[in-house]
mmCIF file of C-alpha atoms and ligand atoms in Angstrom:
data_model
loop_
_atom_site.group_PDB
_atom_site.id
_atom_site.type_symbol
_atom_site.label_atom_id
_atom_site.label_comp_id
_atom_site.label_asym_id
_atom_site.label_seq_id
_atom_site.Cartn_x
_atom_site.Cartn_y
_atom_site.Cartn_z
ATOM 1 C CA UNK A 1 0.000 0.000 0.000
ATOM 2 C CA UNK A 2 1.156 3.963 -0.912
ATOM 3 C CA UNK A 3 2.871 5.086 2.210
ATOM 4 C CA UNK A 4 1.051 8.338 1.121
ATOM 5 C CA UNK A 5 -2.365 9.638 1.078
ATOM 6 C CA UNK A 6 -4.040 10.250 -2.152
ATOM 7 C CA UNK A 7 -3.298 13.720 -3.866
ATOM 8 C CA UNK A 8 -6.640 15.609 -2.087
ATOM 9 C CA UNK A 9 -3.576 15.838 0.852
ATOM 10 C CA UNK A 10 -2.747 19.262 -0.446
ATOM 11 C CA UNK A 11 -5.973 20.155 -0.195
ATOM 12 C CA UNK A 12 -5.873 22.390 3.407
ATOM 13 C CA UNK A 13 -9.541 23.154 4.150
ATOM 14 C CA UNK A 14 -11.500 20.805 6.005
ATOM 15 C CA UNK A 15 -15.041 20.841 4.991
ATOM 16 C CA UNK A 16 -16.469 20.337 8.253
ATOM 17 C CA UNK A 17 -18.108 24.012 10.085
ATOM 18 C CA UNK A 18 -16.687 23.179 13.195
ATOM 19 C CA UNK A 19 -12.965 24.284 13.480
ATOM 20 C CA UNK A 20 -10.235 22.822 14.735
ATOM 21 C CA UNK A 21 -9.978 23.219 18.542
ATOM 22 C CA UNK A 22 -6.537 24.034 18.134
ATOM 23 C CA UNK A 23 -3.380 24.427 15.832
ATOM 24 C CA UNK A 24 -1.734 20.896 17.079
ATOM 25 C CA UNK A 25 -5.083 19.059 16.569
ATOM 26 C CA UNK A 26 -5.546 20.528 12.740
ATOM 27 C CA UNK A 27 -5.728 18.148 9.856
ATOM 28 C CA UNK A 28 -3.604 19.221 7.672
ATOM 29 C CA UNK A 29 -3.216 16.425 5.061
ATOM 30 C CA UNK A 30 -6.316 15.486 3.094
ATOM 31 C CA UNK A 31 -7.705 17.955 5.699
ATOM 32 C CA UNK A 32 -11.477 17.495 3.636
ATOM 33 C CA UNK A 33 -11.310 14.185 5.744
ATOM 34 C CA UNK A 34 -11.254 15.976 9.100
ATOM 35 C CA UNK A 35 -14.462 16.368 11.299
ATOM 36 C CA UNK A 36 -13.890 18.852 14.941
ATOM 37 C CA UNK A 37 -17.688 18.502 15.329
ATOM 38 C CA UNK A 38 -18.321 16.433 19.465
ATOM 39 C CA UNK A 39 -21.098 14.759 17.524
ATOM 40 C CA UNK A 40 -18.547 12.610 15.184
ATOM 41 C CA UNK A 41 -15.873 12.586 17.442
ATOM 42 C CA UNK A 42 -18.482 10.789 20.123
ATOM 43 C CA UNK A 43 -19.952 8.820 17.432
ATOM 44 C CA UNK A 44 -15.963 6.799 16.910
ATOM 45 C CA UNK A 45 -15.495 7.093 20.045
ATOM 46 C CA UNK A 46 -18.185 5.171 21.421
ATOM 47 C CA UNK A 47 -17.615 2.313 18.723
ATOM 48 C CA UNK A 48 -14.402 1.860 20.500
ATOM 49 C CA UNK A 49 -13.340 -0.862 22.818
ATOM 50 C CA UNK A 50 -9.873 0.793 22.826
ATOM 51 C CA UNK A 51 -7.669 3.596 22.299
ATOM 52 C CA UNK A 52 -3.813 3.376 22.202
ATOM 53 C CA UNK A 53 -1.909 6.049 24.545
ATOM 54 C CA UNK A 54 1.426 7.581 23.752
ATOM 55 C CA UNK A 55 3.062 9.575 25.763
ATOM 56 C CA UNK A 56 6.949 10.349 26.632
ATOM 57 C CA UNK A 57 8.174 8.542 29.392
ATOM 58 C CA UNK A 58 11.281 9.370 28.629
ATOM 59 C CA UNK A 59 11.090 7.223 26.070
ATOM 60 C CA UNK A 60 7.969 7.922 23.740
ATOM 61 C CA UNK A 61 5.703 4.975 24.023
ATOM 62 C CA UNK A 62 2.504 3.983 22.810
ATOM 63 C CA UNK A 63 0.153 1.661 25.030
ATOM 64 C CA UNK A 64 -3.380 0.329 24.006
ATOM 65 C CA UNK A 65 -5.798 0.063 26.937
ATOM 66 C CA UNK A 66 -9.473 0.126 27.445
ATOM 67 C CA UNK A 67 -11.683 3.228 26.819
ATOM 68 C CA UNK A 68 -15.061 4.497 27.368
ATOM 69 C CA UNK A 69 -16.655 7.841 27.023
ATOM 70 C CA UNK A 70 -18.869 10.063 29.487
ATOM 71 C CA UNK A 71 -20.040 13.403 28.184
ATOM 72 C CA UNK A 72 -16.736 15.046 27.062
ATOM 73 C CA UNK A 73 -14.394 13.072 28.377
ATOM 74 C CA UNK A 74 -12.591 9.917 27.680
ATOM 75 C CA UNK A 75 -11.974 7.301 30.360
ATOM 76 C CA UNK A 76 -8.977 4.966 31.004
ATOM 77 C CA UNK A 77 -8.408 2.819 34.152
ATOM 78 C CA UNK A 78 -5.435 0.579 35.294
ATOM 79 C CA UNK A 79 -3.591 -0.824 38.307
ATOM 80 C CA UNK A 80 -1.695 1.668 40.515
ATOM 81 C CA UNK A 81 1.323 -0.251 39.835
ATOM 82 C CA UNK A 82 0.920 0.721 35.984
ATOM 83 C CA UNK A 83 3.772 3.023 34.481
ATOM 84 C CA UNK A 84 1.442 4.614 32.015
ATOM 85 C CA UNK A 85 -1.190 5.448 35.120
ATOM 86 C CA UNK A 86 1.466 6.548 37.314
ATOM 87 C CA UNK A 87 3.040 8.629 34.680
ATOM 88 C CA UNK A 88 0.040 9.835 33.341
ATOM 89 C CA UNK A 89 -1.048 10.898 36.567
ATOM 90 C CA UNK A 90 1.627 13.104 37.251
ATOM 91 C CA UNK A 91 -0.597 15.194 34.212
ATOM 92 C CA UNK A 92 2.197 14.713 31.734
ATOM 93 C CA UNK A 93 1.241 15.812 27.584
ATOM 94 C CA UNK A 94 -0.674 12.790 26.008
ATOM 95 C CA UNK A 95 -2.126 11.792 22.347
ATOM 96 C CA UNK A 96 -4.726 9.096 22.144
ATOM 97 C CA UNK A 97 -5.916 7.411 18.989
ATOM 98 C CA UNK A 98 -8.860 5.516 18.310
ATOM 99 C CA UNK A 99 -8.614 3.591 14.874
ATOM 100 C CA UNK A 100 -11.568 1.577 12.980
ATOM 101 C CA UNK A 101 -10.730 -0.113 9.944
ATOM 102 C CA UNK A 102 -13.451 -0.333 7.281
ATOM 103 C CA UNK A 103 -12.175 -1.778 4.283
ATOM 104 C CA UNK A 104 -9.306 -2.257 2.260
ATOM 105 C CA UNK A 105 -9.561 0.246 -1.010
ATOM 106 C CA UNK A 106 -8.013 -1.964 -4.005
ATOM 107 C CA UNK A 107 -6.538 0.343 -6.530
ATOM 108 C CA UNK A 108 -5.415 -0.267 -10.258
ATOM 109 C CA UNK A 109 -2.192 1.020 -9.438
ATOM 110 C CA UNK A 110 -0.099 -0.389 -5.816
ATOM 111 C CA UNK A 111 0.411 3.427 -5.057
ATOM 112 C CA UNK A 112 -3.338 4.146 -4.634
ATOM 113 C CA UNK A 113 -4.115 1.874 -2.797
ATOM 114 C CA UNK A 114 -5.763 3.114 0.617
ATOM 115 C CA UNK A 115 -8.036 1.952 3.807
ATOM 116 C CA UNK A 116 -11.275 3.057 4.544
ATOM 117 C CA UNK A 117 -11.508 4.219 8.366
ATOM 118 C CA UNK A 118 -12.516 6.501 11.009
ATOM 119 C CA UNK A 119 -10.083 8.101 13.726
ATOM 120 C CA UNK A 120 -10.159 10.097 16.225
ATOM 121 C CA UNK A 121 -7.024 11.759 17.692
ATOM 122 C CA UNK A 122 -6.728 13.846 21.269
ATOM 123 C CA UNK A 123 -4.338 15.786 22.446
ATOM 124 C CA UNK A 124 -4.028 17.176 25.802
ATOM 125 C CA UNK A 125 -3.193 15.811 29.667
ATOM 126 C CA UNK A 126 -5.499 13.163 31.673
ATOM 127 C CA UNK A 127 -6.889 13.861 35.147
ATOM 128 C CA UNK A 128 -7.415 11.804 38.279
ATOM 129 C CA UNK A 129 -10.601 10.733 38.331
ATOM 130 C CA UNK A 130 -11.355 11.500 42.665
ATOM 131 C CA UNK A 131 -11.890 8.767 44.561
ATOM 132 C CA UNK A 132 -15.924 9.516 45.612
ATOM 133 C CA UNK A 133 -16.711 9.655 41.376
ATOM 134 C CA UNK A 134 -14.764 6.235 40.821
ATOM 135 C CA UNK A 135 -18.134 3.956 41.384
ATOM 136 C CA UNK A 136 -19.986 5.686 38.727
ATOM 137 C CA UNK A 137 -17.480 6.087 36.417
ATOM 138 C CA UNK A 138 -16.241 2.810 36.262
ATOM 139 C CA UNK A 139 -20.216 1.920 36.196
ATOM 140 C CA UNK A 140 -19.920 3.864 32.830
ATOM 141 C CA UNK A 141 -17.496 1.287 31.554
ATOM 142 C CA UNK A 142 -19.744 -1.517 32.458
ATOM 143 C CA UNK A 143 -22.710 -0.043 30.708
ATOM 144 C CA UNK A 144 -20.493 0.347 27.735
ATOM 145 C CA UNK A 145 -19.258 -3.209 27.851
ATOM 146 C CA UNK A 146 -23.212 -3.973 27.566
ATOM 147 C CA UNK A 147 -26.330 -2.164 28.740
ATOM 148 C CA UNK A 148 -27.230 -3.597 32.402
ATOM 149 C CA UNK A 149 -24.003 -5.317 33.297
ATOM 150 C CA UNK A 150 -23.048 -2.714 35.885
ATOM 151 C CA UNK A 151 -26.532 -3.845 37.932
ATOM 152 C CA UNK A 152 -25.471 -7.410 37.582
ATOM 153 C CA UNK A 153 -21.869 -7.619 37.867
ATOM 154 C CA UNK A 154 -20.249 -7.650 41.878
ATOM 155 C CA UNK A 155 -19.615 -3.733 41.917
ATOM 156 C CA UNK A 156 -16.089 -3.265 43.111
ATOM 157 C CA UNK A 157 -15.114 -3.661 46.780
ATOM 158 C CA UNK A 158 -13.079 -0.333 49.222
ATOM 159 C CA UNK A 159 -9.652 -2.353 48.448
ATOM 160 C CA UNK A 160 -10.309 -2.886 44.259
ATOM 161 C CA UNK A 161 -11.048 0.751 43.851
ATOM 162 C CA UNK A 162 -8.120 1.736 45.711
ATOM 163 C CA UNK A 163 -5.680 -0.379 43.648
ATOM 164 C CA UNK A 164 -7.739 1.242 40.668
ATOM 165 C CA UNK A 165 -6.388 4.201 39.172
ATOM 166 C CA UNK A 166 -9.384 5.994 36.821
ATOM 167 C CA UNK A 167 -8.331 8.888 34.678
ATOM 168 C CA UNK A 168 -9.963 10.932 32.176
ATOM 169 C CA UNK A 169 -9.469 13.231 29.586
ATOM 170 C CA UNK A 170 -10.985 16.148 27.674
ATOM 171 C CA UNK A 171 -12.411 15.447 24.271
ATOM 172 C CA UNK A 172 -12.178 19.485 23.635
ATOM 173 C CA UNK A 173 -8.873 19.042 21.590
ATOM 174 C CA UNK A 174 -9.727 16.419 19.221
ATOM 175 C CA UNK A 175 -9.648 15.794 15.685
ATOM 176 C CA UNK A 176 -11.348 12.870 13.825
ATOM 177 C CA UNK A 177 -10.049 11.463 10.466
ATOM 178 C CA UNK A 178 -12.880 9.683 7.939
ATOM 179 C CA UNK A 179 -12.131 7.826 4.749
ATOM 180 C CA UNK A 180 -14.956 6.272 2.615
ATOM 181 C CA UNK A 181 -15.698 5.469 -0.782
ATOM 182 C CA UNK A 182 -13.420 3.466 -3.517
ATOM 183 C CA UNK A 183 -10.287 4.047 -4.761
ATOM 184 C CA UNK A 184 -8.942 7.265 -6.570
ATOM 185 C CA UNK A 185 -6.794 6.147 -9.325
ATOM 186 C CA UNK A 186 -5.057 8.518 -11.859
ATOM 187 C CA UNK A 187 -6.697 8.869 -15.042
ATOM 188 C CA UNK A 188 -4.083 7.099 -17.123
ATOM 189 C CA UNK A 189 -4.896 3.693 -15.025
ATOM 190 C CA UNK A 190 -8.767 3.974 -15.461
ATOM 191 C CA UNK A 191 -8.488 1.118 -18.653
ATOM 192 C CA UNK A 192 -6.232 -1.508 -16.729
ATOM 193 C CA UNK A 193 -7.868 -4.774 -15.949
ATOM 194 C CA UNK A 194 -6.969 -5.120 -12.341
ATOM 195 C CA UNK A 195 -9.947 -5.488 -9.956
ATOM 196 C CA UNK A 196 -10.412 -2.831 -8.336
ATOM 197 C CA UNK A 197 -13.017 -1.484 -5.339
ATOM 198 C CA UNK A 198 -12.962 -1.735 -1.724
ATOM 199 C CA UNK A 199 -13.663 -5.322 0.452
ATOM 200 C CA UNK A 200 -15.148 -4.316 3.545
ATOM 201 C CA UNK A 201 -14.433 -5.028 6.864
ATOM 202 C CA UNK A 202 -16.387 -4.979 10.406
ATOM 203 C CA UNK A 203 -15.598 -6.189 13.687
ATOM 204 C CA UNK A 204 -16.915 -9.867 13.848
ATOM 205 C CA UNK A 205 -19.207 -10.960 16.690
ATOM 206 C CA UNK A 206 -19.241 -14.484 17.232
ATOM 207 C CA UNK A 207 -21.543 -16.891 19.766
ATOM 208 C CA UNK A 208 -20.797 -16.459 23.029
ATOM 209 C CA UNK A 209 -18.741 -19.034 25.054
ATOM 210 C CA UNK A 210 -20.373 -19.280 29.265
ATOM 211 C CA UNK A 211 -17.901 -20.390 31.943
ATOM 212 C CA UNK A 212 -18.592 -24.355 32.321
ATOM 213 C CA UNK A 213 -21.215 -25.115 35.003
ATOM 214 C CA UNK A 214 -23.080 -21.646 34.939
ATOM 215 C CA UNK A 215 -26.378 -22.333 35.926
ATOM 216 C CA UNK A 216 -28.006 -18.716 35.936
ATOM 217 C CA UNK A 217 -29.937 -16.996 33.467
ATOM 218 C CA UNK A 218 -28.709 -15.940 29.907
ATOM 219 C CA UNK A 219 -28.478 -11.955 29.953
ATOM 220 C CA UNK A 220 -30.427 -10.502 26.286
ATOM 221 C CA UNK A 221 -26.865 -9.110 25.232
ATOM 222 C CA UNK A 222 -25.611 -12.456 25.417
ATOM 223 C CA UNK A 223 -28.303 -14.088 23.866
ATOM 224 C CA UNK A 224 -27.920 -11.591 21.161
ATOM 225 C CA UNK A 225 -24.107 -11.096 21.110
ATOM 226 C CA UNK A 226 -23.321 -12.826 17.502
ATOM 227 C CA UNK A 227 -26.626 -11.353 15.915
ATOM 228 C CA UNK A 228 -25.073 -7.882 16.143
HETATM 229 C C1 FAD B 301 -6.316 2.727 9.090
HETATM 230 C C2 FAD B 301 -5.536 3.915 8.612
HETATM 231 C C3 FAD B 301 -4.590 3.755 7.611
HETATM 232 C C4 FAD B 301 -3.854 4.837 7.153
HETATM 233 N N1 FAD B 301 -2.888 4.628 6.214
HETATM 234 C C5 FAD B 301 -2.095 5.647 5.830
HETATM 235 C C6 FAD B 301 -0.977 5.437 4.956
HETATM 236 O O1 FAD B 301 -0.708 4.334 4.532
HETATM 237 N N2 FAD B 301 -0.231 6.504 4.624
HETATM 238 C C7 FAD B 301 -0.485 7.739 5.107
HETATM 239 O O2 FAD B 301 0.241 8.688 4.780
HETATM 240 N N3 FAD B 301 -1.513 7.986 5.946
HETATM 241 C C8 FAD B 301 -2.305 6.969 6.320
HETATM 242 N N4 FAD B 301 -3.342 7.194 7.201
HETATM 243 C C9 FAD B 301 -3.610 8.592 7.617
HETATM 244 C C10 FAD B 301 -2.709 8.951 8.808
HETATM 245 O O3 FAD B 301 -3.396 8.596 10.006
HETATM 246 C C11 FAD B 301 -2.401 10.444 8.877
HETATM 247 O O4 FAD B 301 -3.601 11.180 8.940
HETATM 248 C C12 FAD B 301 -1.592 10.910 7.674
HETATM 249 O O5 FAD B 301 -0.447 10.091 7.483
HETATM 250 C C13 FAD B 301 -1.133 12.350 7.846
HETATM 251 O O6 FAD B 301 -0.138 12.378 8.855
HETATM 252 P P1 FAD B 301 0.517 13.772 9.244
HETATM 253 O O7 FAD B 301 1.498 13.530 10.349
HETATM 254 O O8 FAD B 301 0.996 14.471 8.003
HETATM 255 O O9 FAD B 301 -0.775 14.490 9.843
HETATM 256 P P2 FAD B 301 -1.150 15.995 10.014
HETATM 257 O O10 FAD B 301 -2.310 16.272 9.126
HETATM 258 O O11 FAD B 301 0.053 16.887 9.929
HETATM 259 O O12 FAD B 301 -1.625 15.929 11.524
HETATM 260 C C14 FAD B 301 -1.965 17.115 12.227
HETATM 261 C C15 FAD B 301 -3.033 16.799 13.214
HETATM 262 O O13 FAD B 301 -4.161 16.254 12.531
HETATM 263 C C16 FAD B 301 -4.806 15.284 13.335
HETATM 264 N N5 FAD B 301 -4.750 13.974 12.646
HETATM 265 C C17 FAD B 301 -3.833 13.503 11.786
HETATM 266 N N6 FAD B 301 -4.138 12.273 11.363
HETATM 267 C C18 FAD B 301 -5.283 11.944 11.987
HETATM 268 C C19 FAD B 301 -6.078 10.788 11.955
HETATM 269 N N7 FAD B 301 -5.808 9.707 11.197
HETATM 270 N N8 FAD B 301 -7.203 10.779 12.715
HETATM 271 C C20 FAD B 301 -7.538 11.844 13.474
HETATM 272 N N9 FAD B 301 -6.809 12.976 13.530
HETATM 273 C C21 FAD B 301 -5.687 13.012 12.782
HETATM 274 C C22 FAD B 301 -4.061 15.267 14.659
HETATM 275 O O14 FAD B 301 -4.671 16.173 15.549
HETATM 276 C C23 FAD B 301 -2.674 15.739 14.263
HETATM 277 O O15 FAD B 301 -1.959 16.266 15.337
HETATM 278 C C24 FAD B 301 -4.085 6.136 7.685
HETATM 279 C C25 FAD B 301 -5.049 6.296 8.690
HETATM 280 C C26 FAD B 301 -5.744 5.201 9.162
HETATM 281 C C27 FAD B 301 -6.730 5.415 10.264
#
């Protein structure tokens, strides 16, 4: 695949009426891809399981981890004992990204070949989540895993929310990053006989596997887990 985007890159006006929350956060290559708007940035975000951290500690690093989103803020959690929650923590400059891939675009030519997708990208510094708003958020996370879990599940005991470091961070400085359609070949390739077009992709679902022996009822997100 072309380690470059297609040639709409130099175009530097994104087409979205919401502007960039800041300079860092701009889209500047194929910048009619961008979207500042909380409405699609939520929309990715919530289709996310997870979101890959990188920060400098000293050494730049880049950790995926669970996320979930409340209001305008995204949520990560870890042990105490984590590097990236102690060092995040501290309030130290972070960038998360949240990636979906939705197809492969299949070019005439190797160099136009692209991906469909939607990302989101934040910039900015996490916060301690305090101790008395730990329940609820973490709740959040629950309800994302699957509506109702956080009424069924054991809720977490005085000594697993103290070994449980919650942070959050503000979805103000965020970009997101959408690709659709096929490919965008150059005129001259238009008559080759190469197939070309995009094969989709989506996150597969598949039937549920219970813990041996479990004799309880069958939640309606289970039951409906691989029909999603
Ligand atoms: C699945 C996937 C595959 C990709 N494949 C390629 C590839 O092969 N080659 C390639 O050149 N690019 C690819 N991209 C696009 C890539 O993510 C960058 O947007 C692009 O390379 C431009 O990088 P840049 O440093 O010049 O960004 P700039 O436009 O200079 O970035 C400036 C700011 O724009 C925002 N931003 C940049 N990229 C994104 C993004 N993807 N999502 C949300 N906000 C963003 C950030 O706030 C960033 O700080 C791919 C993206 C995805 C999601």
């Amino acid at each position: 695949m072309s380690t470059q985007e297609e040639d709409t890159s130099t175009v530097d006006t994104a087409f979205t009426d919401t502007p960039p929350p800041s300079e860092r956060a701009r889209v500047r290559r194929a910048a009619e891809r961008a979207h500042y708007d909380g409405a699609t940035i939520h929309t990715i975000v919530d289709d996310a399981w997870l979101c890959h951290v990188a920060f400098a500690c000293p050494d730049v690093v880049c950790i995926p981890t669970a996320c979930w989103r409340i209001g305008d803020k995204l949520y990560i959690h870890g042990s105490n004992g984590s590097r990236m929650m102690k060092h995040l923590t501290s309030g130290a400059p972070a960038c998360v990204a949240i990636t979906h891939l939705d197809g492969l675009v299949m070019a005439r030519s190797a160099f136009s070949h692209s991906m469909n997708y939607r990302s989101v990208l934040i910039h900015g510094r996490f916060e301690v989540v305090r101790d008395a708003d730990k329940p609820a958020v973490l709740d959040a996370l629950m309800e994302h895993i699957a509506p109702g879990r956080a009424r069924e599940a054991r809720p977490p005991d005085d000594s697993e929310l103290k070994a449980t470091t919650v942070l959050g961070i503000d979805l103000t400085e965020a970009a997101a990053k959408v690709r659709n359609g096929g490919p965008r070949d150059k005129e001259e390739d238009m008559a080759l006989p190469v197939w070309a077009g995009v094969l989709p992709l989506r996150e597969a679902h598949l039937p549920p596997q219970p813990e041996p022996g479990f004799g309880g009822a069958t939640p309606a997100y289970v039951s409906a887990w691989d029909q999603r």
